[in-house]
Coordinates of C-alpha atoms and ligand atoms in Angstrom, one line a residue:
M1 CA 9.0 -43.0 -33.8
P2 CA 9.6 -44.1 -30.2
S3 CA 8.2 -42.0 -27.5
P4 CA 10.3 -39.8 -25.2
T5 CA 9.7 -42.2 -22.4
Q6 CA 10.9 -45.1 -24.5
N7 CA 14.0 -43.1 -25.3
A8 CA 14.6 -42.3 -21.7
K9 CA 14.1 -45.9 -20.7
A10 CA 16.6 -47.0 -23.4
H11 CA 19.2 -44.6 -22.1
D12 CA 18.7 -45.8 -18.5
T13 CA 19.0 -49.4 -19.7
L14 CA 22.2 -48.5 -21.6
K15 CA 23.7 -47.1 -18.4
H16 CA 22.3 -49.7 -16.0
Y17 CA 23.4 -52.8 -18.0
F18 CA 26.3 -51.7 -20.1
G19 CA 27.6 -48.6 -18.2
H20 CA 27.6 -46.4 -21.4
D21 CA 26.3 -42.9 -21.3
S22 CA 25.4 -42.4 -24.9
F23 CA 24.8 -44.3 -28.1
R24 CA 27.2 -44.6 -31.0
P25 CA 26.1 -43.3 -34.4
F26 CA 23.0 -45.1 -35.6
Q27 CA 22.7 -47.4 -32.6
W28 CA 19.6 -45.6 -31.3
E29 CA 18.0 -45.3 -34.7
I30 CA 18.5 -49.0 -35.4
I31 CA 17.3 -50.0 -31.9
S32 CA 14.2 -47.9 -32.0
E33 CA 13.1 -49.1 -35.5
S34 CA 13.5 -52.7 -34.3
L35 CA 11.5 -51.9 -31.1
N36 CA 8.8 -50.6 -33.4
G37 CA 8.6 -53.9 -35.2
S38 CA 10.4 -53.0 -38.4
D39 CA 12.9 -55.2 -40.1
V40 CA 16.3 -53.5 -40.0
F41 CA 19.5 -53.8 -42.1
A42 CA 22.5 -52.2 -40.4
L43 CA 25.9 -51.8 -41.9
L44 CA 28.3 -50.5 -39.3
P45 CA 32.0 -50.7 -39.4
T46 CA 33.9 -52.9 -37.1
G47 CA 33.8 -51.4 -33.6
G48 CA 30.6 -49.6 -34.5
G49 CA 28.8 -51.4 -31.8
K50 CA 26.6 -53.8 -33.6
S51 CA 26.0 -56.2 -30.7
L52 CA 24.3 -53.6 -28.7
C53 CA 21.8 -53.0 -31.5
Y54 CA 20.2 -56.4 -30.7
Q55 CA 21.2 -56.7 -27.1
L56 CA 19.4 -53.6 -25.9
P57 CA 16.1 -54.4 -27.5
A58 CA 16.3 -57.9 -26.1
I59 CA 16.4 -56.4 -22.6
L60 CA 13.7 -53.9 -23.3
N61 CA 11.2 -56.5 -24.7
D62 CA 9.9 -59.6 -23.1
G63 CA 10.7 -62.9 -24.7
L64 CA 13.7 -64.3 -26.4
T65 CA 16.0 -62.7 -28.9
V66 CA 17.6 -65.3 -31.2
V67 CA 21.0 -64.3 -32.6
I68 CA 22.3 -66.3 -35.6
S69 CA 26.0 -66.0 -35.8
P70 CA 28.6 -68.0 -37.7
L71 CA 31.3 -67.2 -35.1
I72 CA 31.0 -70.3 -32.9
A73 CA 34.3 -69.6 -31.2
L74 CA 33.0 -66.3 -30.0
M75 CA 29.7 -67.4 -28.6
K76 CA 31.0 -68.3 -25.2
D77 CA 32.8 -65.0 -24.8
Q78 CA 29.7 -63.1 -25.9
V79 CA 27.5 -64.9 -23.5
D80 CA 30.1 -64.5 -20.7
G81 CA 30.1 -60.8 -21.5
L82 CA 26.3 -60.5 -21.3
E83 CA 26.2 -62.5 -18.0
A84 CA 28.9 -60.2 -16.6
N85 CA 26.5 -57.4 -17.3
G86 CA 23.6 -59.2 -15.6
I87 CA 21.8 -60.3 -18.8
H88 CA 20.7 -63.9 -19.1
A89 CA 22.0 -65.4 -22.2
T90 CA 23.1 -68.7 -23.6
Y91 CA 24.3 -70.4 -26.8
L92 CA 23.7 -73.7 -28.6
N93 CA 26.4 -75.1 -30.8
S94 CA 28.2 -78.3 -31.5
S95 CA 30.8 -77.6 -28.8
L96 CA 28.3 -78.6 -26.0
N97 CA 28.0 -82.1 -24.6
K98 CA 24.6 -83.7 -24.4
T99 CA 24.0 -83.0 -20.7
E100 CA 24.8 -79.4 -21.0
A101 CA 22.7 -78.9 -24.1
K102 CA 19.8 -80.6 -22.4
K103 CA 20.1 -78.3 -19.4
R104 CA 20.0 -75.3 -21.7
Y105 CA 17.0 -76.6 -23.7
A106 CA 15.1 -77.0 -20.4
K107 CA 15.8 -73.4 -19.5
L108 CA 14.8 -72.2 -22.9
F109 CA 11.5 -74.0 -22.5
A110 CA 11.1 -72.3 -19.1
G111 CA 11.7 -68.9 -20.7
E112 CA 14.7 -68.1 -18.5
Y113 CA 16.9 -66.5 -21.2
T114 CA 16.8 -63.1 -22.8
I115 CA 19.3 -63.9 -25.6
L116 CA 20.1 -67.1 -27.4
Y117 CA 23.1 -67.4 -29.8
V118 CA 22.9 -70.2 -32.4
A119 CA 25.1 -71.2 -35.3
P120 CA 23.3 -71.4 -38.6
E121 CA 23.9 -75.2 -38.7
R122 CA 21.5 -75.5 -35.8
L123 CA 18.6 -74.2 -37.9
M124 CA 18.9 -77.3 -40.1
L125 CA 18.7 -79.8 -37.2
S126 CA 15.3 -81.5 -37.2
G127 CA 13.0 -80.2 -34.7
F128 CA 14.9 -77.1 -33.9
L129 CA 12.5 -74.8 -35.8
D130 CA 9.5 -76.4 -34.0
D131 CA 11.3 -75.8 -30.7
L132 CA 11.8 -72.1 -31.6
K133 CA 8.1 -71.8 -32.1
Q134 CA 7.6 -72.6 -28.4
W135 CA 10.2 -70.3 -27.0
N136 CA 8.3 -67.0 -27.2
V137 CA 10.8 -65.5 -29.7
T138 CA 10.5 -61.7 -29.9
R139 CA 13.1 -61.0 -32.6
F140 CA 15.8 -62.5 -34.8
A141 CA 19.2 -60.9 -35.4
V142 CA 21.5 -62.2 -38.1
D143 CA 25.0 -61.2 -37.2
E144 CA 27.8 -61.1 -39.8
A145 CA 25.1 -61.2 -42.3
H146 CA 27.5 -61.0 -45.3
C147 CA 28.0 -64.7 -44.8
I148 CA 24.5 -65.1 -46.2
S149 CA 25.7 -63.9 -49.6
E150 CA 27.5 -66.0 -52.0
W151 CA 29.4 -62.9 -52.9
G152 CA 30.5 -62.5 -49.3
H153 CA 33.9 -64.0 -48.6
D154 CA 32.9 -66.7 -46.3
F155 CA 29.6 -67.9 -47.7
R156 CA 27.9 -70.6 -45.7
P157 CA 25.4 -72.7 -47.5
E158 CA 23.5 -73.2 -44.3
Y159 CA 22.6 -69.6 -44.3
R160 CA 20.2 -70.4 -47.1
Q161 CA 18.0 -71.9 -44.5
L162 CA 17.3 -68.5 -43.1
S163 CA 14.6 -67.8 -45.6
N164 CA 12.7 -70.7 -44.0
L165 CA 13.0 -68.9 -40.7
R166 CA 11.4 -65.9 -42.2
R167 CA 8.6 -68.0 -43.6
L168 CA 7.9 -69.5 -40.2
F169 CA 8.0 -66.2 -38.3
P170 CA 6.5 -63.7 -40.7
E171 CA 5.5 -61.3 -38.0
K172 CA 8.7 -61.1 -36.0
P173 CA 11.1 -58.3 -36.6
F174 CA 14.4 -59.4 -38.2
M175 CA 17.7 -57.5 -38.0
A176 CA 20.6 -58.1 -40.3
L177 CA 24.0 -56.7 -39.2
T178 CA 27.3 -56.7 -41.0
A179 CA 30.5 -54.7 -41.4
T180 CA 31.1 -55.8 -44.9
A181 CA 28.8 -55.1 -47.7
T182 CA 29.4 -54.0 -51.2
D183 CA 26.2 -53.2 -53.1
R184 CA 26.0 -56.7 -54.5
V185 CA 26.3 -58.3 -51.1
R186 CA 23.8 -55.9 -49.6
K187 CA 21.2 -56.8 -52.2
D188 CA 21.8 -60.4 -51.7
I189 CA 21.3 -60.2 -48.0
L190 CA 18.0 -58.4 -48.4
S191 CA 16.6 -60.9 -50.8
Q192 CA 18.0 -64.0 -49.1
L193 CA 16.5 -63.0 -45.8
R194 CA 13.3 -61.7 -47.3
L195 CA 13.4 -58.6 -45.2
K196 CA 10.2 -56.7 -45.3
E197 CA 10.6 -53.0 -46.3
P198 CA 13.7 -53.0 -44.1
K199 CA 14.9 -49.8 -42.5
T200 CA 18.4 -49.5 -43.7
F201 CA 21.3 -47.8 -41.9
V202 CA 24.7 -47.4 -43.4
A203 CA 27.2 -45.8 -41.2
S204 CA 30.3 -44.2 -42.5
F205 CA 33.2 -46.6 -43.1
N206 CA 35.5 -44.0 -41.7
R207 CA 37.2 -45.2 -38.6
P208 CA 38.3 -41.9 -37.1
N209 CA 40.5 -43.4 -34.4
L210 CA 42.7 -45.3 -36.8
D211 CA 45.9 -43.7 -38.0
Y212 CA 46.9 -45.0 -41.4
R213 CA 50.6 -45.0 -42.4
I214 CA 52.6 -46.5 -45.1
E215 CA 56.4 -46.7 -44.6
T216 CA 59.1 -47.7 -46.9
K217 CA 60.1 -51.3 -46.1
Q218 CA 63.7 -51.5 -45.3
A219 CA 65.2 -53.7 -42.6
V220 CA 61.6 -54.4 -41.7
F221 CA 62.3 -56.4 -38.6
Q222 CA 64.1 -53.4 -37.0
Q223 CA 61.2 -51.2 -38.1
I224 CA 58.7 -53.4 -36.5
L225 CA 60.7 -54.0 -33.3
R226 CA 61.3 -50.3 -32.7
Y227 CA 57.6 -49.6 -33.2
I228 CA 56.5 -52.3 -30.7
Q229 CA 59.1 -51.1 -28.2
S230 CA 57.5 -47.7 -28.4
K231 CA 54.2 -49.2 -27.4
P232 CA 55.0 -51.1 -24.2
Y233 CA 51.4 -51.3 -23.0
E234 CA 49.6 -52.2 -26.1
S235 CA 48.8 -55.3 -28.0
G236 CA 48.8 -55.7 -31.8
I237 CA 48.5 -57.9 -34.8
I238 CA 51.2 -58.3 -37.4
Y239 CA 50.0 -59.7 -40.7
C240 CA 52.6 -61.5 -42.8
Y241 CA 52.3 -63.0 -46.3
S242 CA 53.3 -66.5 -45.6
R243 CA 53.0 -69.1 -42.8
K244 CA 56.8 -69.4 -42.5
A245 CA 57.1 -65.6 -42.2
T246 CA 54.7 -65.6 -39.2
E247 CA 56.8 -68.1 -37.4
N248 CA 60.1 -66.5 -38.2
L249 CA 58.9 -63.1 -37.1
A250 CA 57.4 -64.4 -33.8
D251 CA 60.6 -66.2 -33.1
K252 CA 62.7 -63.2 -33.7
L253 CA 60.4 -61.0 -31.6
R254 CA 60.6 -63.4 -28.7
Q255 CA 64.4 -63.4 -29.0
S256 CA 64.2 -59.6 -28.6
G257 CA 62.1 -59.9 -25.5
I258 CA 58.6 -59.4 -27.0
E259 CA 55.9 -61.9 -26.1
A260 CA 54.8 -63.0 -29.6
L261 CA 53.2 -66.1 -31.1
P262 CA 52.4 -67.1 -34.6
Y263 CA 49.0 -68.0 -36.1
H264 CA 48.3 -69.6 -39.5
A265 CA 46.1 -72.2 -41.1
G266 CA 48.9 -74.7 -41.2
M267 CA 49.1 -75.1 -37.5
T268 CA 47.2 -77.8 -35.6
P269 CA 43.7 -76.6 -34.6
I270 CA 44.7 -77.0 -30.9
K271 CA 47.9 -75.0 -31.3
R272 CA 46.1 -72.3 -33.2
A273 CA 43.3 -72.0 -30.6
E274 CA 45.9 -71.9 -27.9
N275 CA 47.8 -69.0 -29.5
Q276 CA 44.7 -67.1 -30.2
E277 CA 43.5 -67.6 -26.7
A278 CA 46.8 -66.4 -25.3
F279 CA 46.4 -63.2 -27.3
I280 CA 42.8 -62.6 -26.4
R281 CA 43.7 -63.1 -22.7
D282 CA 46.5 -60.6 -22.8
E283 CA 49.1 -63.3 -22.0
I284 CA 51.1 -62.3 -25.1
K285 CA 51.2 -58.9 -26.7
V286 CA 51.7 -59.7 -30.3
I287 CA 50.3 -62.2 -32.7
C288 CA 52.1 -62.7 -36.0
A289 CA 49.5 -64.0 -38.4
T290 CA 48.5 -64.8 -41.9
I291 CA 45.1 -63.5 -43.0
A292 CA 43.6 -66.7 -41.6
F293 CA 43.5 -64.8 -38.3
G294 CA 40.8 -62.4 -37.3
M295 CA 37.4 -63.6 -38.2
G296 CA 36.6 -65.0 -34.8
I297 CA 38.3 -62.3 -32.9
D298 CA 36.5 -59.8 -30.8
K299 CA 39.4 -58.3 -28.8
P300 CA 38.6 -54.7 -28.4
N301 CA 42.0 -53.5 -27.2
V302 CA 44.1 -54.3 -30.3
H303 CA 45.9 -51.0 -30.7
Y304 CA 48.0 -51.5 -33.7
V305 CA 47.8 -53.6 -36.9
I306 CA 51.0 -53.9 -38.9
H307 CA 51.2 -55.3 -42.4
Q308 CA 54.7 -56.6 -42.8
D309 CA 53.9 -57.5 -46.4
L310 CA 51.7 -56.0 -49.0
P311 CA 48.0 -57.1 -48.7
K312 CA 46.5 -58.6 -51.8
N313 CA 43.6 -56.2 -52.0
I314 CA 42.1 -53.1 -50.3
E315 CA 39.0 -54.9 -49.0
G316 CA 41.2 -57.3 -47.0
Y317 CA 43.5 -54.5 -45.9
Y318 CA 40.5 -52.5 -44.6
Q319 CA 39.1 -55.6 -42.8
E320 CA 42.5 -56.4 -41.2
T321 CA 43.3 -52.8 -40.2
G322 CA 39.7 -52.6 -38.9
R323 CA 40.6 -55.1 -36.1
A324 CA 42.5 -52.3 -34.4
G325 CA 40.8 -49.9 -32.1
R326 CA 37.4 -51.5 -31.6
D327 CA 37.2 -49.8 -28.3
G328 CA 37.5 -46.4 -29.9
L329 CA 41.0 -45.6 -28.6
P330 CA 43.6 -44.3 -31.0
S331 CA 45.3 -47.1 -32.9
D332 CA 47.9 -47.3 -35.6
C333 CA 47.7 -49.2 -38.9
I334 CA 51.1 -49.4 -40.5
L335 CA 51.9 -51.0 -43.8
Y336 CA 55.5 -51.6 -44.8
F337 CA 55.7 -51.1 -48.6
S338 CA 58.3 -52.3 -51.0
P339 CA 58.2 -52.5 -54.8
G340 CA 59.9 -55.9 -54.4
D341 CA 56.7 -57.2 -52.8
V342 CA 54.7 -56.0 -55.7
A343 CA 56.9 -57.9 -58.1
K344 CA 56.7 -61.0 -55.9
Q345 CA 52.9 -60.9 -56.0
L346 CA 52.8 -60.2 -59.7
Q347 CA 54.8 -63.4 -60.1
F348 CA 52.3 -65.4 -58.0
I349 CA 49.5 -64.0 -60.0
A350 CA 51.2 -64.8 -63.3
D351 CA 51.4 -68.4 -62.1
K352 CA 47.7 -68.7 -61.7
N353 CA 46.0 -70.9 -64.3
N354 CA 42.6 -69.2 -64.6
P355 CA 42.9 -66.0 -66.7
K356 CA 39.8 -64.5 -65.1
E357 CA 41.3 -65.0 -61.7
R358 CA 44.6 -63.5 -62.9
D359 CA 42.7 -60.4 -64.1
V360 CA 40.8 -59.9 -60.9
A361 CA 44.0 -60.4 -58.8
T362 CA 46.0 -58.0 -60.9
T363 CA 43.4 -55.3 -60.7
Q364 CA 43.1 -55.7 -57.0
L365 CA 46.8 -55.6 -56.5
R366 CA 47.0 -52.5 -58.6
Q367 CA 44.5 -50.7 -56.4
M368 CA 46.5 -51.7 -53.4
V369 CA 49.7 -50.4 -54.9
H370 CA 47.9 -47.2 -55.8
Y371 CA 46.7 -46.8 -52.3
S372 CA 50.2 -47.4 -50.9
E373 CA 51.9 -45.0 -53.2
S374 CA 49.3 -42.3 -53.5
S375 CA 50.1 -38.9 -51.9
E376 CA 46.4 -38.4 -51.2
C377 CA 44.7 -38.8 -47.8
R378 CA 44.6 -42.5 -47.0
R379 CA 41.1 -42.1 -45.7
K380 CA 39.9 -40.5 -48.8
V381 CA 41.3 -43.4 -50.9
L382 CA 39.9 -46.1 -48.6
M383 CA 36.5 -44.6 -48.4
G384 CA 36.4 -43.9 -52.1
Y385 CA 37.0 -47.6 -52.5
F386 CA 33.7 -48.2 -50.6
S387 CA 32.0 -45.5 -52.8
E388 CA 32.0 -43.0 -49.9
D389 CA 33.1 -39.4 -50.3
W390 CA 35.6 -37.9 -47.9
T391 CA 34.8 -34.2 -48.1
E392 CA 36.5 -33.0 -44.9
G393 CA 40.0 -32.3 -46.4
N394 CA 43.0 -32.9 -44.3
C395 CA 42.1 -35.7 -41.9
G396 CA 45.1 -35.1 -39.6
N397 CA 45.3 -38.8 -38.9
C398 CA 47.2 -40.3 -41.7
D399 CA 50.7 -39.9 -42.9
N400 CA 49.9 -38.1 -46.0
C401 CA 47.8 -35.5 -44.2
R402 CA 50.3 -35.1 -41.4
N403 CA 53.3 -34.8 -43.8
P404 CA 52.0 -33.9 -47.2
K405 CA 54.5 -35.3 -49.7
S406 CA 56.2 -32.7 -51.7
T407 CA 56.0 -32.6 -55.4
F408 CA 58.2 -31.2 -58.1
D409 CA 58.1 -30.3 -61.8
G410 CA 58.8 -33.8 -63.1
T411 CA 58.4 -33.1 -66.8
L412 CA 62.0 -34.0 -67.6
P413 CA 62.2 -37.4 -65.9
A414 CA 58.6 -38.2 -67.1
Q415 CA 59.7 -37.3 -70.7
K416 CA 62.8 -39.5 -70.4
F417 CA 60.8 -42.4 -69.0
M418 CA 58.0 -42.2 -71.6
S419 CA 60.3 -41.7 -74.5
C420 CA 62.3 -44.7 -73.4
I421 CA 59.1 -46.8 -73.7
F422 CA 58.5 -45.3 -77.1
R423 CA 62.0 -46.0 -78.4
V424 CA 62.1 -49.6 -77.2
Q425 CA 58.8 -50.3 -78.9
Q426 CA 59.9 -48.5 -82.0
A427 CA 63.2 -50.3 -82.2
S428 CA 62.1 -53.8 -81.2
G429 CA 58.5 -54.0 -82.1
F430 CA 57.6 -55.3 -78.6
S431 CA 57.0 -53.7 -75.2
V432 CA 59.0 -54.4 -72.0
G433 CA 58.4 -54.2 -68.3
I434 CA 59.2 -51.4 -65.9
N435 CA 62.6 -52.9 -64.8
H436 CA 63.9 -53.1 -68.3
I437 CA 63.0 -49.5 -69.0
V438 CA 64.9 -48.5 -65.9
D439 CA 67.8 -50.7 -66.9
V440 CA 68.0 -48.8 -70.2
L441 CA 67.7 -45.4 -68.5
L442 CA 70.5 -46.3 -66.2
G443 CA 72.8 -47.7 -68.9
S444 CA 72.8 -51.2 -67.6
K445 CA 74.8 -53.8 -69.5
N446 CA 72.6 -56.8 -68.6
E447 CA 72.0 -59.6 -70.9
K448 CA 68.7 -58.5 -72.3
V449 CA 69.8 -54.9 -72.9
L450 CA 72.7 -56.1 -74.9
K451 CA 70.9 -58.9 -76.7
W452 CA 68.1 -56.6 -77.8
R453 CA 70.7 -53.9 -78.6
H454 CA 68.9 -51.4 -76.4
D455 CA 72.3 -49.9 -75.5
R456 CA 72.1 -48.2 -78.9
L457 CA 68.9 -46.4 -78.1
S458 CA 69.0 -42.6 -77.7
T459 CA 67.5 -43.1 -74.3
Y460 CA 70.2 -45.4 -73.1
D461 CA 72.1 -44.2 -70.0
I462 CA 70.3 -40.8 -69.8
G463 CA 69.0 -41.3 -66.3
Q464 CA 72.0 -41.2 -64.0
E465 CA 70.5 -38.3 -61.9
Y466 CA 68.1 -40.7 -60.2
R467 CA 68.5 -44.0 -58.5
R468 CA 66.8 -47.2 -59.6
Q469 CA 64.1 -47.0 -56.9
E470 CA 63.4 -43.5 -57.8
W471 CA 62.9 -44.3 -61.5
Q472 CA 60.7 -47.2 -60.5
A473 CA 58.6 -44.9 -58.4
F474 CA 58.3 -42.4 -61.2
G475 CA 57.2 -45.2 -63.5
R476 CA 54.5 -46.3 -61.1
E477 CA 53.3 -42.8 -60.6
L478 CA 53.0 -42.3 -64.4
I479 CA 51.0 -45.5 -64.5
R480 CA 48.7 -44.4 -61.7
N481 CA 48.1 -41.1 -63.4
G482 CA 47.2 -42.7 -66.6
Y483 CA 50.2 -41.8 -68.8
I484 CA 51.3 -45.4 -69.1
D485 CA 49.3 -48.6 -69.2
Q486 CA 50.7 -51.7 -67.5
N487 CA 49.4 -54.6 -69.6
T488 CA 48.5 -57.2 -67.1
E489 CA 47.6 -59.8 -69.7
N490 CA 51.0 -59.6 -71.2
H491 CA 53.7 -59.9 -68.5
S492 CA 53.0 -56.4 -67.2
V493 CA 54.7 -54.7 -70.1
L494 CA 54.4 -50.9 -70.3
E495 CA 52.6 -49.1 -73.1
L496 CA 52.0 -45.4 -73.5
T497 CA 48.4 -44.5 -73.3
R498 CA 46.8 -41.8 -75.5
K499 CA 47.3 -39.3 -72.7
G500 CA 51.0 -40.4 -72.4
K501 CA 51.6 -40.1 -76.1
S502 CA 50.1 -36.6 -76.3
A503 CA 52.1 -35.5 -73.2
L504 CA 55.2 -36.8 -74.8
R505 CA 54.6 -35.1 -78.1
E506 CA 53.5 -31.8 -76.6
R507 CA 56.0 -31.8 -73.7
S508 CA 53.1 -31.0 -71.3
P509 CA 54.2 -30.2 -67.7
I510 CA 53.9 -33.2 -65.4
V511 CA 54.1 -33.0 -61.6
L512 CA 55.7 -35.9 -59.8
T513 CA 56.1 -36.8 -56.1
Q514 CA 59.4 -36.1 -54.6
P515 CA 61.1 -39.5 -54.0
S516 CA 61.0 -40.3 -50.4
V517 CA 64.0 -41.8 -48.6
A518 CA 63.3 -44.7 -46.3
N519 CA 63.4 -43.6 -42.7
V520 CA 64.0 -46.5 -40.5
T521 CA 64.4 -44.6 -37.3
K522 CA 61.2 -42.7 -37.5
I523 CA 58.8 -43.2 -34.6
H524 CA 55.4 -41.8 -34.6
P525 CA 55.3 -38.2 -33.2
R526 CA 52.7 -39.1 -30.8
G527 CA 55.5 -40.7 -28.7
P528 CA 54.9 -43.3 -26.0
S529 CA 51.2 -44.2 -26.2
T530 CA 48.8 -42.8 -23.7
G531 CA 46.0 -44.7 -25.5
G532 CA 44.2 -41.4 -26.2
I533 CA 43.1 -41.0 -22.5
E534 CA 45.7 -39.3 -20.4
C535 CA 45.8 -41.1 -17.2
N536 CA 48.2 -42.3 -14.5
E537 CA 50.1 -45.0 -16.4
E538 CA 51.3 -46.6 -13.2
L539 CA 47.8 -47.0 -11.8
F540 CA 46.6 -48.2 -15.2
T541 CA 49.2 -50.9 -15.2
S542 CA 48.2 -52.1 -11.8
L543 CA 44.5 -52.0 -12.6
R544 CA 45.3 -54.1 -15.7
A545 CA 47.0 -56.7 -13.5
L546 CA 44.0 -56.8 -11.2
R547 CA 41.7 -57.2 -14.3
K548 CA 43.8 -60.1 -15.5
E549 CA 43.8 -61.8 -12.1
L550 CA 40.0 -61.5 -11.9
A551 CA 39.6 -62.7 -15.5
S552 CA 41.7 -65.8 -15.0
E553 CA 39.9 -66.6 -11.8
Q554 CA 36.6 -66.6 -13.7
G555 CA 38.0 -68.1 -16.9
V556 CA 37.1 -65.2 -19.2
P557 CA 39.1 -62.9 -21.3
P558 CA 40.2 -59.7 -19.5
Y559 CA 38.0 -57.4 -21.7
I560 CA 34.9 -59.2 -20.3
V561 CA 35.8 -57.8 -16.9
F562 CA 36.5 -54.2 -18.1
S563 CA 37.7 -52.6 -21.3
D564 CA 40.9 -50.5 -21.6
V565 CA 38.7 -47.4 -21.9
T566 CA 37.1 -48.1 -18.5
L567 CA 40.5 -48.8 -16.8
R568 CA 42.0 -45.7 -18.3
E569 CA 39.1 -43.6 -17.1
M570 CA 39.6 -45.1 -13.6
A571 CA 43.3 -44.2 -13.7
R572 CA 42.4 -40.7 -14.7
D573 CA 39.5 -40.0 -12.3
F574 CA 40.5 -42.0 -9.3
P575 CA 37.0 -43.1 -8.3
I576 CA 37.0 -44.2 -4.6
G577 CA 33.3 -44.6 -4.0
E578 CA 30.6 -46.7 -5.6
S579 CA 28.8 -43.7 -7.1
Q580 CA 31.9 -42.3 -8.5
L581 CA 32.9 -45.6 -9.9
S582 CA 29.5 -46.0 -11.6
E583 CA 30.1 -42.7 -13.5
I584 CA 33.0 -44.4 -15.3
S585 CA 32.1 -45.6 -18.8
G586 CA 31.6 -49.3 -19.0
V587 CA 30.6 -49.7 -15.3
G588 CA 27.1 -51.1 -15.3
L589 CA 25.2 -52.2 -12.2
A590 CA 26.2 -55.9 -12.4
K591 CA 29.9 -55.1 -12.8
L592 CA 29.7 -52.5 -10.0
E593 CA 28.5 -55.2 -7.6
K594 CA 30.9 -57.8 -8.9
Y595 CA 34.1 -55.9 -9.2
G596 CA 33.5 -52.5 -7.7
E597 CA 35.1 -53.3 -4.3
A598 CA 38.2 -54.8 -5.8
F599 CA 38.9 -51.9 -8.0
I600 CA 38.1 -49.2 -5.4
E601 CA 40.4 -50.9 -3.1
A602 CA 43.2 -51.0 -5.6
I603 CA 42.7 -47.3 -6.4
Q604 CA 42.5 -46.4 -2.8
A605 CA 45.7 -48.3 -2.1
F606 CA 47.4 -46.5 -5.0
L607 CA 46.3 -43.1 -3.6
D608 CA 47.6 -44.0 -0.2
A609 CA 50.9 -44.9 -1.6
N610 CA 51.0 -41.9 -3.9
P611 CA 49.1 -39.1 -2.1
E612 CA 50.1 -36.5 -4.7
A613 CA 48.8 -38.4 -7.7
G614 CA 45.2 -37.7 -7.1
I615 CA 45.8 -34.0 -6.2
E616 CA 47.8 -33.3 -9.3
D617 CA 45.2 -34.8 -11.5
L618 CA 42.3 -33.0 -9.7
K619 CA 43.8 -29.6 -10.6
P620 CA 41.4 -27.7 -12.8
S621 CA 42.6 -27.4 -16.3
Y622 CA 42.1 -23.8 -17.5
Ligands
ADP701 P1 31.1 -54.5 -33.7 O1 30.5 -55.9 -33.6 O2 30.3 -53.6 -34.5 O3 32.5 -54.6 -34.3 P2 31.0 -54.4 -30.9 O4 29.5 -54.7 -30.7 O5 31.9 -55.6 -30.7 O6 31.3 -53.8 -32.3 O7 31.4 -53.2 -30.0 C1 32.7 -52.7 -30.0 C2 33.1 -52.1 -28.7 O8 32.3 -50.9 -28.5 C3 32.7 -53.0 -27.5 O9 33.8 -52.9 -26.7 C4 31.5 -52.3 -26.9 O10 31.5 -52.5 -25.5 C5 31.7 -50.9 -27.2 N1 30.4 -50.1 -27.3 C6 29.4 -50.5 -28.1 N2 28.4 -49.5 -28.0 C7 28.9 -48.5 -27.2 C8 28.4 -47.3 -26.7 N3 27.2 -46.8 -27.0 N4 29.2 -46.5 -25.9 C9 30.5 -47.0 -25.6 N5 31.0 -48.1 -26.0 C10 30.2 -48.9 -26.8
ZN702 ZN1 44.4 -38.2 -44.2

């Protein structure tokens, strides 16, 4: 265990360089084990603060920390961020020209850097490993370590080279960090990297600052527009199913006065990079994207993620929503759900050739639908998916916990639904899908009903008391609860399970969720966003403008200058001296020197113009 002095030194360094007062969960444990020379495997959710886990030890130790990261596009920003905090760092990747690379090599040989970022490809270049030997390397960190695993979703063959690295540097501590790891991926990382008795830290996958909501999709553009208009200061990502949809949505948003751009893999690389850059630099507020967007994104102040269409699986949904609220401020994750999307996706799946692929896709989709329609706490379902228990009851931060769905004695509709399945099967000798069952219940005269003579069944036209969507929802709930099986290998036809048959026979009571009516006008009760930190919004706005100005002068994204958290704290506490300013979280020594004066001036100017602002906020709160 690290000594108390080591602990105090680490805290001082945290404040001095990064401006933070305390560690996030597991950061200190991870850092201290690495300082003690152990290998470490750390699984922290997005926004958990993984970078700090290798950056701080790098500062505390002499020598060079080598970070292997697949995110080439991010290296420059990361290095700019470190330099802004007064830490000497650099990167080597294919984007550098010869002269620039040479310059950096010379400085590496001269021992002038604390941190070096490299892409895994670099490890395969001849001579690179020999160079590393001469650079006084203290520790290796493998970021986004799931890429190492062929089970991870973006497996890079180059990562196989990492085992060589381990062989060449048997005595140096290794760190592997990732936000994604199922058991299988985790084991793969450990064995690929040959970590030695690694100390493993697995943080909770709960993201307490994310608010999960599912809304019925109806006039979805209006729903999205109203939401965005209720968040005038925030930026967000809207995920869409298709490339075309991203472009349409971005166009329509722009026509409604919202700065939005599309992003998808069909655009030219230049256009794509431009749009991403505009988003990162706060030049636009909204990016409408396919799932191609996000891997190389490190924007901490994304404060909402909207899914306009149903994601294909929970893992993807968790990752995508996870891009909201990295800075810890409250953020919304809204999914617009419609049964029509489910049908559309089932159709896509049915068109796949490979039966195994079809199976996997169907199971994943079913889990996603279950999550969307469940009346349980969203956190509980999500975390359960990652084998983590949620034991705290009402989370207070998802739609189902805020407004528990009401249930009713649904025995009668359940009986009608199930006996309709039974009668169809009995009369025709084959099973049918959910829509056909609903057609029969509602007395439809469509072609199939008539052709198969299902208008003669005793269950024909016995369901007028509910609407089509309501019957469909009951059907899906009965599937979720194991009364009915939806046979994915056979056109998703419905069959009664043993549980269903016995419930039908014995007329067992069945509780169903009260059908919900789409509520297009609903806006989140939290009202206009204060970003979780109550502050003077006018000052916040002008500080953001100042931040953007400084950032573009230096050619860096605004968040490299200061985070939203930092600006909000300034607009709450009105620091007008250097020592007051250094109390604000995120203000380290280097940034104090570089930006302190400009921000103090801006705050002072604001106070001069609004003398009552500071006084009101200084009132003690009893
Ligand atoms: P991850 O890579 O795990 O998603 P990052 O390393 O990008 O997370 O950190 C996310 C955000 O949290 C960054 O804005 C970072 O400055 C901030 N952060 C990290 N550690 C701390 C801390 N101890 N206190 C306050 N903010 C922190
Ligand atoms: Zn909840």
